[in-house]
Short mmCIF file of C-alpha atoms in Angstrom, two decimals:
data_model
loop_
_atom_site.label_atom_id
_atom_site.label_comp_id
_atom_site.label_asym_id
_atom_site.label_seq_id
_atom_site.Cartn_x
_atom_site.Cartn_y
_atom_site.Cartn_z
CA UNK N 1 -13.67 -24.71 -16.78
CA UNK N 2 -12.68 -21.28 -16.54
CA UNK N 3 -13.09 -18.03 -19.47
CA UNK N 4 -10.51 -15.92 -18.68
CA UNK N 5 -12.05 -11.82 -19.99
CA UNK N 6 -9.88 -9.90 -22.20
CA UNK N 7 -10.29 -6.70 -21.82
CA UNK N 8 -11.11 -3.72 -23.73
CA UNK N 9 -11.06 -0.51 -22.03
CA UNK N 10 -14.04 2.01 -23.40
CA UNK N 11 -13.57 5.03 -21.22
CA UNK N 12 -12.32 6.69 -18.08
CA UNK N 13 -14.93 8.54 -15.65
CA UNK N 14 -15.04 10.01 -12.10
CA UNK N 15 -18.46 10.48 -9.94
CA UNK N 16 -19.17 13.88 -10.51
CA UNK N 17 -21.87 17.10 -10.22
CA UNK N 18 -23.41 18.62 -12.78
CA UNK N 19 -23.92 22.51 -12.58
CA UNK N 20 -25.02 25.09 -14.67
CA UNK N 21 -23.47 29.00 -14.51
CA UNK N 22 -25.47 31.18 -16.72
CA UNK N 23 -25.11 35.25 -18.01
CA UNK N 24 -27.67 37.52 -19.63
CA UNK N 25 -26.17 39.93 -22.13
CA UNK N 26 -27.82 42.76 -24.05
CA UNK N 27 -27.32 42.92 -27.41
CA UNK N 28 -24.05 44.08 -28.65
CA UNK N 29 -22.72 44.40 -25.09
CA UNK N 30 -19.86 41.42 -23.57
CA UNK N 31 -20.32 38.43 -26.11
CA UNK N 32 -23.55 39.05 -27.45
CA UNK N 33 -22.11 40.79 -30.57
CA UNK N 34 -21.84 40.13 -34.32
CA UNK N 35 -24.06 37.29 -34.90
CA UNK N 36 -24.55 36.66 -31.22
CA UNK N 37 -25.65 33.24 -30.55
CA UNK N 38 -24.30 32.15 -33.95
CA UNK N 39 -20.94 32.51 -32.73
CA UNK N 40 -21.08 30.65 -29.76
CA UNK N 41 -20.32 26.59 -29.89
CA UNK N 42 -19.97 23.69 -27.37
CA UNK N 43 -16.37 24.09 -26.58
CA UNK N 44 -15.87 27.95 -26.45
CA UNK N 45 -14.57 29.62 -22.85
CA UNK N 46 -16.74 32.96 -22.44
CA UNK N 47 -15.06 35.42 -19.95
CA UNK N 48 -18.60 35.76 -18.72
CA UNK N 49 -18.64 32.10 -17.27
CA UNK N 50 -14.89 32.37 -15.40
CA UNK N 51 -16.06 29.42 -12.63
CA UNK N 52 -17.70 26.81 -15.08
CA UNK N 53 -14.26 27.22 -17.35
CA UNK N 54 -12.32 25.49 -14.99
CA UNK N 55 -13.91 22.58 -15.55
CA UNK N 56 -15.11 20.39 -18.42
CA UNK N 57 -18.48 21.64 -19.58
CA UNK N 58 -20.03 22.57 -23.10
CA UNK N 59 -20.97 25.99 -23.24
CA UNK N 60 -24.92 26.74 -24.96
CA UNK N 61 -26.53 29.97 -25.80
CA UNK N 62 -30.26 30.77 -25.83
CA UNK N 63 -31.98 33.69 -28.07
CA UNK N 64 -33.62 36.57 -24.99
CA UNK N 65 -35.36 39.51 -24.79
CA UNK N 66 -33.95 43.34 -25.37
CA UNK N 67 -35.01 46.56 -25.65
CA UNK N 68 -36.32 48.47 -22.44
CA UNK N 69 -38.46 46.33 -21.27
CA UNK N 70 -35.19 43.94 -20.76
CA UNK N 71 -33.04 46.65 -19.21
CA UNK N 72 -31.23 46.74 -22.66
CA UNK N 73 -30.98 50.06 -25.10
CA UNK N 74 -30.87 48.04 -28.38
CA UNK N 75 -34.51 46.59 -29.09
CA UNK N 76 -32.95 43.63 -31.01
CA UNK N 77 -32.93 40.71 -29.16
CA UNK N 78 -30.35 39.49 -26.47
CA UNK N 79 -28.26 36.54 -25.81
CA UNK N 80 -28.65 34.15 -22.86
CA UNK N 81 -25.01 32.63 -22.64
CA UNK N 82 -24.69 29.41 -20.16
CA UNK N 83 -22.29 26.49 -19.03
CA UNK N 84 -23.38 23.07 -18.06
CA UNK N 85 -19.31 21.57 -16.20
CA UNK N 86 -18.69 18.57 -14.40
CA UNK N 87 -17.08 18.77 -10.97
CA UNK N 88 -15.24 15.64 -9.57
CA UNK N 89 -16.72 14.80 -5.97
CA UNK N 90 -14.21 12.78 -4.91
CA UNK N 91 -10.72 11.79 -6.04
CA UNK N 92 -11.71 7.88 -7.11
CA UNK N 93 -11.18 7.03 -10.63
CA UNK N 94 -13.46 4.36 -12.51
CA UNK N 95 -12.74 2.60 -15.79
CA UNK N 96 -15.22 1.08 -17.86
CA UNK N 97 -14.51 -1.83 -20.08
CA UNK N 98 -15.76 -4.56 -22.26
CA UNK N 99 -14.59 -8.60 -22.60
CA UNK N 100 -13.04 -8.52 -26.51
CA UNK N 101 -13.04 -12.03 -26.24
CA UNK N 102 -12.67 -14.88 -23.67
CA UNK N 103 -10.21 -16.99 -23.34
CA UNK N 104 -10.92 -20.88 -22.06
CA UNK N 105 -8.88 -23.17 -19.73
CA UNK N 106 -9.11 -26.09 -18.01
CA UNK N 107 -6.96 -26.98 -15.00
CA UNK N 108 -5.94 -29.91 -13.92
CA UNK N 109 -4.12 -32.09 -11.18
CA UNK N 110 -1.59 -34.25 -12.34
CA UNK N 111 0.06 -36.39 -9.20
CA UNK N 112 3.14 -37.44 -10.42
CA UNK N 113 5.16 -39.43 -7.98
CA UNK N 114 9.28 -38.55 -7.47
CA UNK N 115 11.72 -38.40 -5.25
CA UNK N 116 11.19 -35.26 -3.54
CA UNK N 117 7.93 -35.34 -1.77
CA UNK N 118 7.40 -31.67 -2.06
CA UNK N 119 7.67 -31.28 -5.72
CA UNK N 120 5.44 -34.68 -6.79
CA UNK N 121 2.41 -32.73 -6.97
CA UNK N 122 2.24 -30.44 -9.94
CA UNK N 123 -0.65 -28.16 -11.51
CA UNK N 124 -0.74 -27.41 -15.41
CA UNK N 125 -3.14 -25.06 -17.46
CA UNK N 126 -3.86 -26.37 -20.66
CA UNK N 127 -5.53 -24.11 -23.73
CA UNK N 128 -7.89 -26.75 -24.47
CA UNK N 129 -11.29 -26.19 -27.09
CA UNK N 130 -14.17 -27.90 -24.94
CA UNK N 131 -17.91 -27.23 -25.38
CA UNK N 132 -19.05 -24.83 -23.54
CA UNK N 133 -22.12 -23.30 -22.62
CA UNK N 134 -21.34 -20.25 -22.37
CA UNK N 135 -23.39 -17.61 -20.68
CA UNK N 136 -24.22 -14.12 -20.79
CA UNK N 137 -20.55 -12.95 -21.11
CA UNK N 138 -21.51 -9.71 -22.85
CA UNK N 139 -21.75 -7.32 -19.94
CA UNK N 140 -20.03 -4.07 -19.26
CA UNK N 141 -17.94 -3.89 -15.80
CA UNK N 142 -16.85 -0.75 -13.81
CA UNK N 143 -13.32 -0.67 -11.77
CA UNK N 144 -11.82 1.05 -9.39
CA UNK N 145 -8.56 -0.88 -9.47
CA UNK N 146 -9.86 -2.84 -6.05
CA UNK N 147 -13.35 -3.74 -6.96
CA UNK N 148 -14.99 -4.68 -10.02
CA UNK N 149 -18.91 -4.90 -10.46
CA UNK N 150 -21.18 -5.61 -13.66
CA UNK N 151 -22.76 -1.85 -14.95
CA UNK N 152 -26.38 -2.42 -16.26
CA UNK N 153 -25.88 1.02 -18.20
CA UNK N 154 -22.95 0.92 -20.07
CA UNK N 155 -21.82 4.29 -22.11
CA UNK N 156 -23.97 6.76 -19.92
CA UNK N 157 -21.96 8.14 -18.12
CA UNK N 158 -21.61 11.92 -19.10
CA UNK N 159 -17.72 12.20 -18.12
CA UNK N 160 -15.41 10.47 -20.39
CA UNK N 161 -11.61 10.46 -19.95
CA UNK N 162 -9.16 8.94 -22.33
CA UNK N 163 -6.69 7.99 -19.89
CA UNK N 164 -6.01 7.51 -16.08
CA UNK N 165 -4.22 10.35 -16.13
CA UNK N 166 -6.86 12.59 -18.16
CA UNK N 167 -9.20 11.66 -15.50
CA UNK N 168 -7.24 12.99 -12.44
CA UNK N 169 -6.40 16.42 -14.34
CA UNK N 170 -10.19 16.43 -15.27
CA UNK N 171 -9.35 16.99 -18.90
CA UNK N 172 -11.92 15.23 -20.00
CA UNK N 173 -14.86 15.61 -22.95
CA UNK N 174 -18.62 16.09 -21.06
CA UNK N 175 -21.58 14.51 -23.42
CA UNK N 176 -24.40 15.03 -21.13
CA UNK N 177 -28.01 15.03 -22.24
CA UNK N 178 -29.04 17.96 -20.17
CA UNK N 179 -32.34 19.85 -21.53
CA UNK N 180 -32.06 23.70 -21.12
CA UNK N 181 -34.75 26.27 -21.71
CA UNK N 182 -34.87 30.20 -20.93
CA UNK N 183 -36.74 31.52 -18.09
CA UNK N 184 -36.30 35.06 -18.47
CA UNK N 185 -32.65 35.78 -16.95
CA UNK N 186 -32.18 32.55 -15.72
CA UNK N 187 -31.85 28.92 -17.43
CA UNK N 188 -33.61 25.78 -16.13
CA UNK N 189 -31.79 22.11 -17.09
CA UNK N 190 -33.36 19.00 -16.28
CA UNK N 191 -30.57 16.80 -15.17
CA UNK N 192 -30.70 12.83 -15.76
CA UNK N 193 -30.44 10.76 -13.04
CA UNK N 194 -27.15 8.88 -13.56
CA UNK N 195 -24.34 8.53 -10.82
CA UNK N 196 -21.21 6.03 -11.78
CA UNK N 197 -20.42 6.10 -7.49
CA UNK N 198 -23.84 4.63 -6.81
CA UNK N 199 -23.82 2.72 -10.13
CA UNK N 200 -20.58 1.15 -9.15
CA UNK N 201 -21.38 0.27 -5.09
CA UNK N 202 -24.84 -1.44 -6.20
CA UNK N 203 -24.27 -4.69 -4.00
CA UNK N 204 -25.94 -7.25 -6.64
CA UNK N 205 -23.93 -5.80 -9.09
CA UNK N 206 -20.43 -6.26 -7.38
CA UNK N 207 -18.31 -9.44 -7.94
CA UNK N 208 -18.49 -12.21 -7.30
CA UNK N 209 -21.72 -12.56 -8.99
CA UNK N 210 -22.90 -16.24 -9.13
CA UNK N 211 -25.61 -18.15 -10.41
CA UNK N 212 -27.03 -22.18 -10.84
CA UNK N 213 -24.86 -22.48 -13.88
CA UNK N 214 -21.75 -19.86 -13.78
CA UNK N 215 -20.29 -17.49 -11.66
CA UNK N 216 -18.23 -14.53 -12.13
CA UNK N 217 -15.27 -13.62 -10.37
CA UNK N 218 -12.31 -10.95 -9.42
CA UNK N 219 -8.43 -12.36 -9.87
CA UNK N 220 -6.80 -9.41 -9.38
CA UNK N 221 -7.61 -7.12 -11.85
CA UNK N 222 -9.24 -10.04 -13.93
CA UNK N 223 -12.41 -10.95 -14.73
CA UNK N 224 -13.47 -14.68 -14.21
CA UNK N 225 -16.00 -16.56 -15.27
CA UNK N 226 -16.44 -20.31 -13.82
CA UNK N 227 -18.01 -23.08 -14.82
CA UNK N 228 -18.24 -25.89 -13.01
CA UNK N 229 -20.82 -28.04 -14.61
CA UNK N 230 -21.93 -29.81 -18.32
CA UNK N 231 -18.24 -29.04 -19.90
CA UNK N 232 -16.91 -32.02 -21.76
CA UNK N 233 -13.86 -32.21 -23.99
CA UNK N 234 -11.37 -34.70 -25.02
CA UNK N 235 -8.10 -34.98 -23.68
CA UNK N 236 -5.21 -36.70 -24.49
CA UNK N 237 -2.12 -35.65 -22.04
CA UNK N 238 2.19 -36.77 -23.29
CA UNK N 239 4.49 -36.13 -20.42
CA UNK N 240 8.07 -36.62 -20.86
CA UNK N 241 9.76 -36.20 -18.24
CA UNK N 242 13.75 -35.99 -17.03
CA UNK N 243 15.37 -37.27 -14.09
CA UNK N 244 17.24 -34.23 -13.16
CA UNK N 245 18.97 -35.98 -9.78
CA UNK N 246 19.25 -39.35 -8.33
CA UNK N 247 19.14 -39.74 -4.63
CA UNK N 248 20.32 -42.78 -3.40
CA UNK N 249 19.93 -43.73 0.66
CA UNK N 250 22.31 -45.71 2.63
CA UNK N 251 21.63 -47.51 5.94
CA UNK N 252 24.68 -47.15 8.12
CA UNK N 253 23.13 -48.09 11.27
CA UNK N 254 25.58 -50.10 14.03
CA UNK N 255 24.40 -53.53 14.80
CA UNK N 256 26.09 -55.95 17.03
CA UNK N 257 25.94 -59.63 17.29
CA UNK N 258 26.24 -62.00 20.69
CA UNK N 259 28.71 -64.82 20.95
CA UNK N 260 26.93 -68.07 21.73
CA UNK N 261 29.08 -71.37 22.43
CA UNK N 262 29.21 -73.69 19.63
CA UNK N 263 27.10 -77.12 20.57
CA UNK N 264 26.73 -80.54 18.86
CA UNK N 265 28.66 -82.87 17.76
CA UNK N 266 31.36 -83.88 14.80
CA UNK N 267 31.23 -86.59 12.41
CA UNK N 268 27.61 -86.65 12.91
CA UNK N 269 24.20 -86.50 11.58
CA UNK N 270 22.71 -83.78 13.75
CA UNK N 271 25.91 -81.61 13.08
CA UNK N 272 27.13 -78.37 15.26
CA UNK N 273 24.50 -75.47 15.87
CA UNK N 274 24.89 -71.89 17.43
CA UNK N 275 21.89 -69.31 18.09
CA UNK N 276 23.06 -65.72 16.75
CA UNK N 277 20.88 -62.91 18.03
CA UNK N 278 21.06 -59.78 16.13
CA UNK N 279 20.39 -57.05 18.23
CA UNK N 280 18.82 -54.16 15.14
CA UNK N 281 16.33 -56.96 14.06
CA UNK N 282 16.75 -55.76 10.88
CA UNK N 283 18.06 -58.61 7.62
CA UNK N 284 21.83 -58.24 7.58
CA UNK N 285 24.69 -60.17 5.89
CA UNK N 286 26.23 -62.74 7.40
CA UNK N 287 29.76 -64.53 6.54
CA UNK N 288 30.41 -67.93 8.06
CA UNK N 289 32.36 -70.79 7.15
CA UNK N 290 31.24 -72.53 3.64
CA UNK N 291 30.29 -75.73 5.90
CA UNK N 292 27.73 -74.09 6.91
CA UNK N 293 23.76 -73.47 6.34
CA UNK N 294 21.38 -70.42 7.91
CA UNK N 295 18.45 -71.62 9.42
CA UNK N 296 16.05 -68.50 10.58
CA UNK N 297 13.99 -69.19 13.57
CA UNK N 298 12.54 -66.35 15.31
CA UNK N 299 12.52 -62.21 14.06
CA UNK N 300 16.01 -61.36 15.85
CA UNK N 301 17.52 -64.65 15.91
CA UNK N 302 19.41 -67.46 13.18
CA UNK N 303 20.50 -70.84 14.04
CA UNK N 304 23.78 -71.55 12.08
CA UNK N 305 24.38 -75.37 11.20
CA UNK N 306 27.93 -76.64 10.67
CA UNK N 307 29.22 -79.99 9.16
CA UNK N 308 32.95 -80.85 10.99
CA UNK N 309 34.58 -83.74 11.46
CA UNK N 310 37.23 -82.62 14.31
CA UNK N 311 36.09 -81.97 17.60
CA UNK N 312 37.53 -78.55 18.81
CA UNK N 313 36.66 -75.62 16.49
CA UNK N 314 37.88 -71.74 16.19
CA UNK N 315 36.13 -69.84 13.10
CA UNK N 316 36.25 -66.24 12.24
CA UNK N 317 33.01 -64.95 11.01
CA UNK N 318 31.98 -61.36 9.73
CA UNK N 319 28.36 -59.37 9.70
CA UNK N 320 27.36 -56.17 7.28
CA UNK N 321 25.13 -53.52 8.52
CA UNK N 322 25.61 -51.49 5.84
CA UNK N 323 29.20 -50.28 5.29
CA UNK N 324 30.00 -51.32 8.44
CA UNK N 325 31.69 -54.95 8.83
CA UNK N 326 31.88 -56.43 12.43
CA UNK N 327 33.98 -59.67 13.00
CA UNK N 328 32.92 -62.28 15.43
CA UNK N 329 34.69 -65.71 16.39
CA UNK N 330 32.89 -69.39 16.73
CA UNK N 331 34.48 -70.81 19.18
CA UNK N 332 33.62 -74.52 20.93
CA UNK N 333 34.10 -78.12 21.65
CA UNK N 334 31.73 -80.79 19.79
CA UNK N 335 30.89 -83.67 20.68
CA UNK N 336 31.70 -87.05 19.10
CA UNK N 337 29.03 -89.52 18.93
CA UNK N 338 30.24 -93.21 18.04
CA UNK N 339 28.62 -95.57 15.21
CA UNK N 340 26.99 -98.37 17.68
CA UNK N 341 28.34 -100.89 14.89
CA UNK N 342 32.35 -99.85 15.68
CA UNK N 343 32.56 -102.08 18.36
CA UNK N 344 31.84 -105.09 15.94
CA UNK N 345 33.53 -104.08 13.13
CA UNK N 346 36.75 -103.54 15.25
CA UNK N 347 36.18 -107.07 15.78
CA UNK N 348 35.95 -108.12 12.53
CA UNK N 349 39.00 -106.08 11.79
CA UNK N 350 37.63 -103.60 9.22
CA UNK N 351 37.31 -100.57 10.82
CA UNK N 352 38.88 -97.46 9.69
CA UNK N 353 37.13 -95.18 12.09
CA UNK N 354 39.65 -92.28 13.66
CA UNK N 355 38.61 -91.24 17.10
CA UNK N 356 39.35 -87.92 19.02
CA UNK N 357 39.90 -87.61 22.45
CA UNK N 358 39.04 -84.31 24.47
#
């Protein structure tokens, strides 16, 4: 049985690097004014952090030192303004998505049998309910539109992209869980160790993946799981089908048939005979005279039988291979063979026996 994944796609993503541009300002000076720090949110550009603009970031500010002893005139305190941004390291693009549901169905072989050899074996999918059990089917998978592999960390990665296209512009939200904290003019993030590339080319992870029980597998851009064994479901199968086109085959091969003389004797018990060899050895049909019986000897060859009561016979005969019709002639001299009682009934002067001289 197969479950056939369909998808739901949860995000858009590239492998990227995380960096971090930073800018100490004195107070009142650049954009450390009004309420300074107060003023500054996750998704403002600050013309003090030009490079990390060009990319998608979040933009923090920390509370810092002024006065003198900070290089600033005002003794209020200062702001320290900084940008964590993404940028891509390559161009690949990887979607993330989720099975909504799967789908089951069964295939099987039907052999039907027909006239053309080619099209008597036929395969049908069926949408069938069987019991199934059903495995782990709740997994996350990664794709790069060639491969597909199983993520163990769904949702974590910090880039997400709403579309294919979002991705490759790189206009895309970053939710990163960077931790930043002031070191006098500088800021220190602790980055978390997550890479989609190296999630993505984990070999264990890519597909196929198979166990004892189930496997999963890439068709196309679809996600397959397999399961060969403990499936059972009832099936009840009506096939009507329509003969479309007859095909009907003729044998038109040429056969040929060998005179033989025509033997025996008239008026007699043991009648006229005549061997026919047919030269296709194949069952053909033969026309002879109505006094007349077939008796088959060998494969290739019939001994015809005839019943006359005159002693020199010419008979036109036909054979059928087919459509074809070839004509043959029976041609011969029998035999006469006298009753060994004529001489004493021509004695007695009852005979009414009609002889013929050759």
């Amino acid at each position: 049985m197969y479950l056939r994944c369909d998808q739901e796609t949860d995000y858009f993503s590239r492998a990227i690097q995380l960096l971090t541009i930073d800018s100490k300002r004195c107070p009142h000076m650049g954009s450390c004014v009004d309420q300074k720090c107060a003023n500054i949110n996750n998704t403002l550009l600050i013309p003090e952090l030009e490079e990390g603009n060009k990319y998608p970031g979040r933009t923090r500010c920390l509370e810092s030192c002024g006065g003198l002893g900070c290089d600033c005139f005002y003794l209020s305190s200062g702001c320290l303004i900084y940008r964590v941004y993404a940028v891509p390291t390559d161009n690949k693009v990887y979607r993330q998505f989720h099975c909504l549901r799967w789908s089951k169905e069964i295939k099987l072989e039907l052999v039907m049998e027909g006239l053309n050899k080619t099209q008597s074996r036929q395969y049908y999918v069926l949408q069938l309910m069987p019991n199934v059990p059903t495995p782990s089917l709740h997994s996350h998978f990664i794709s790069d539109d060639y491969d597909l592999a199983i993520t163990k960390k769904p949702n974590t990665a910090p880039l997400y992209c709403q579309s294919r296209e979002t991705a490759i512009a790189t206009n895309c939200t970053l939710n990163d869980d960077r931790r930043c904290t002031a070191a006098e003019n500088k800021v220190q993030c602790e980055c978390p160790p997550y890479d989609i590339a190296e999630e993505f080319n984990r070999i264990e992870l890519k597909l196929p993946v198979k166990t004892s029980s189930w496997e999963l597998r890439r068709r196309k851009n679809m996600v397959i799981a397999k399961i060969p064994h403990l499936v059972s479901s009832d099936v009840m199968i009506d096939f009507n089908r329509t003969i479309e086109q007859l095909t009907t085959l003729e044998d038109d091969d040429v056969c040929t048939i060998v005179n033989a003389p025509l033997e025996g004797c008239y008026s007699c018990l043991r009648d006229g005979n005549l061997s026919i060899t047919r030269r296709d050895g194949r069952r053909n049909s033969l026309r002879t005279p109505s006094l007349c019986r077939l008796v088959p000897t060998e494969r290739n060859t019939s001994k015809l039988r005839f019943h006359f009561n005159t002693a020199r016979q010419s008979q036109n005969c036909s054979i059928r291979c087919g459509k074809n019709l070839r004509y043959f002639t029976l041609e011969g001299v029998l035999k006469y063979i006298g009753d060994p009682q004529a001489p004493l009934t021509s004695l007695m002067g009852t005979s009414s026996a009609h002889n013929d001289f050759v």
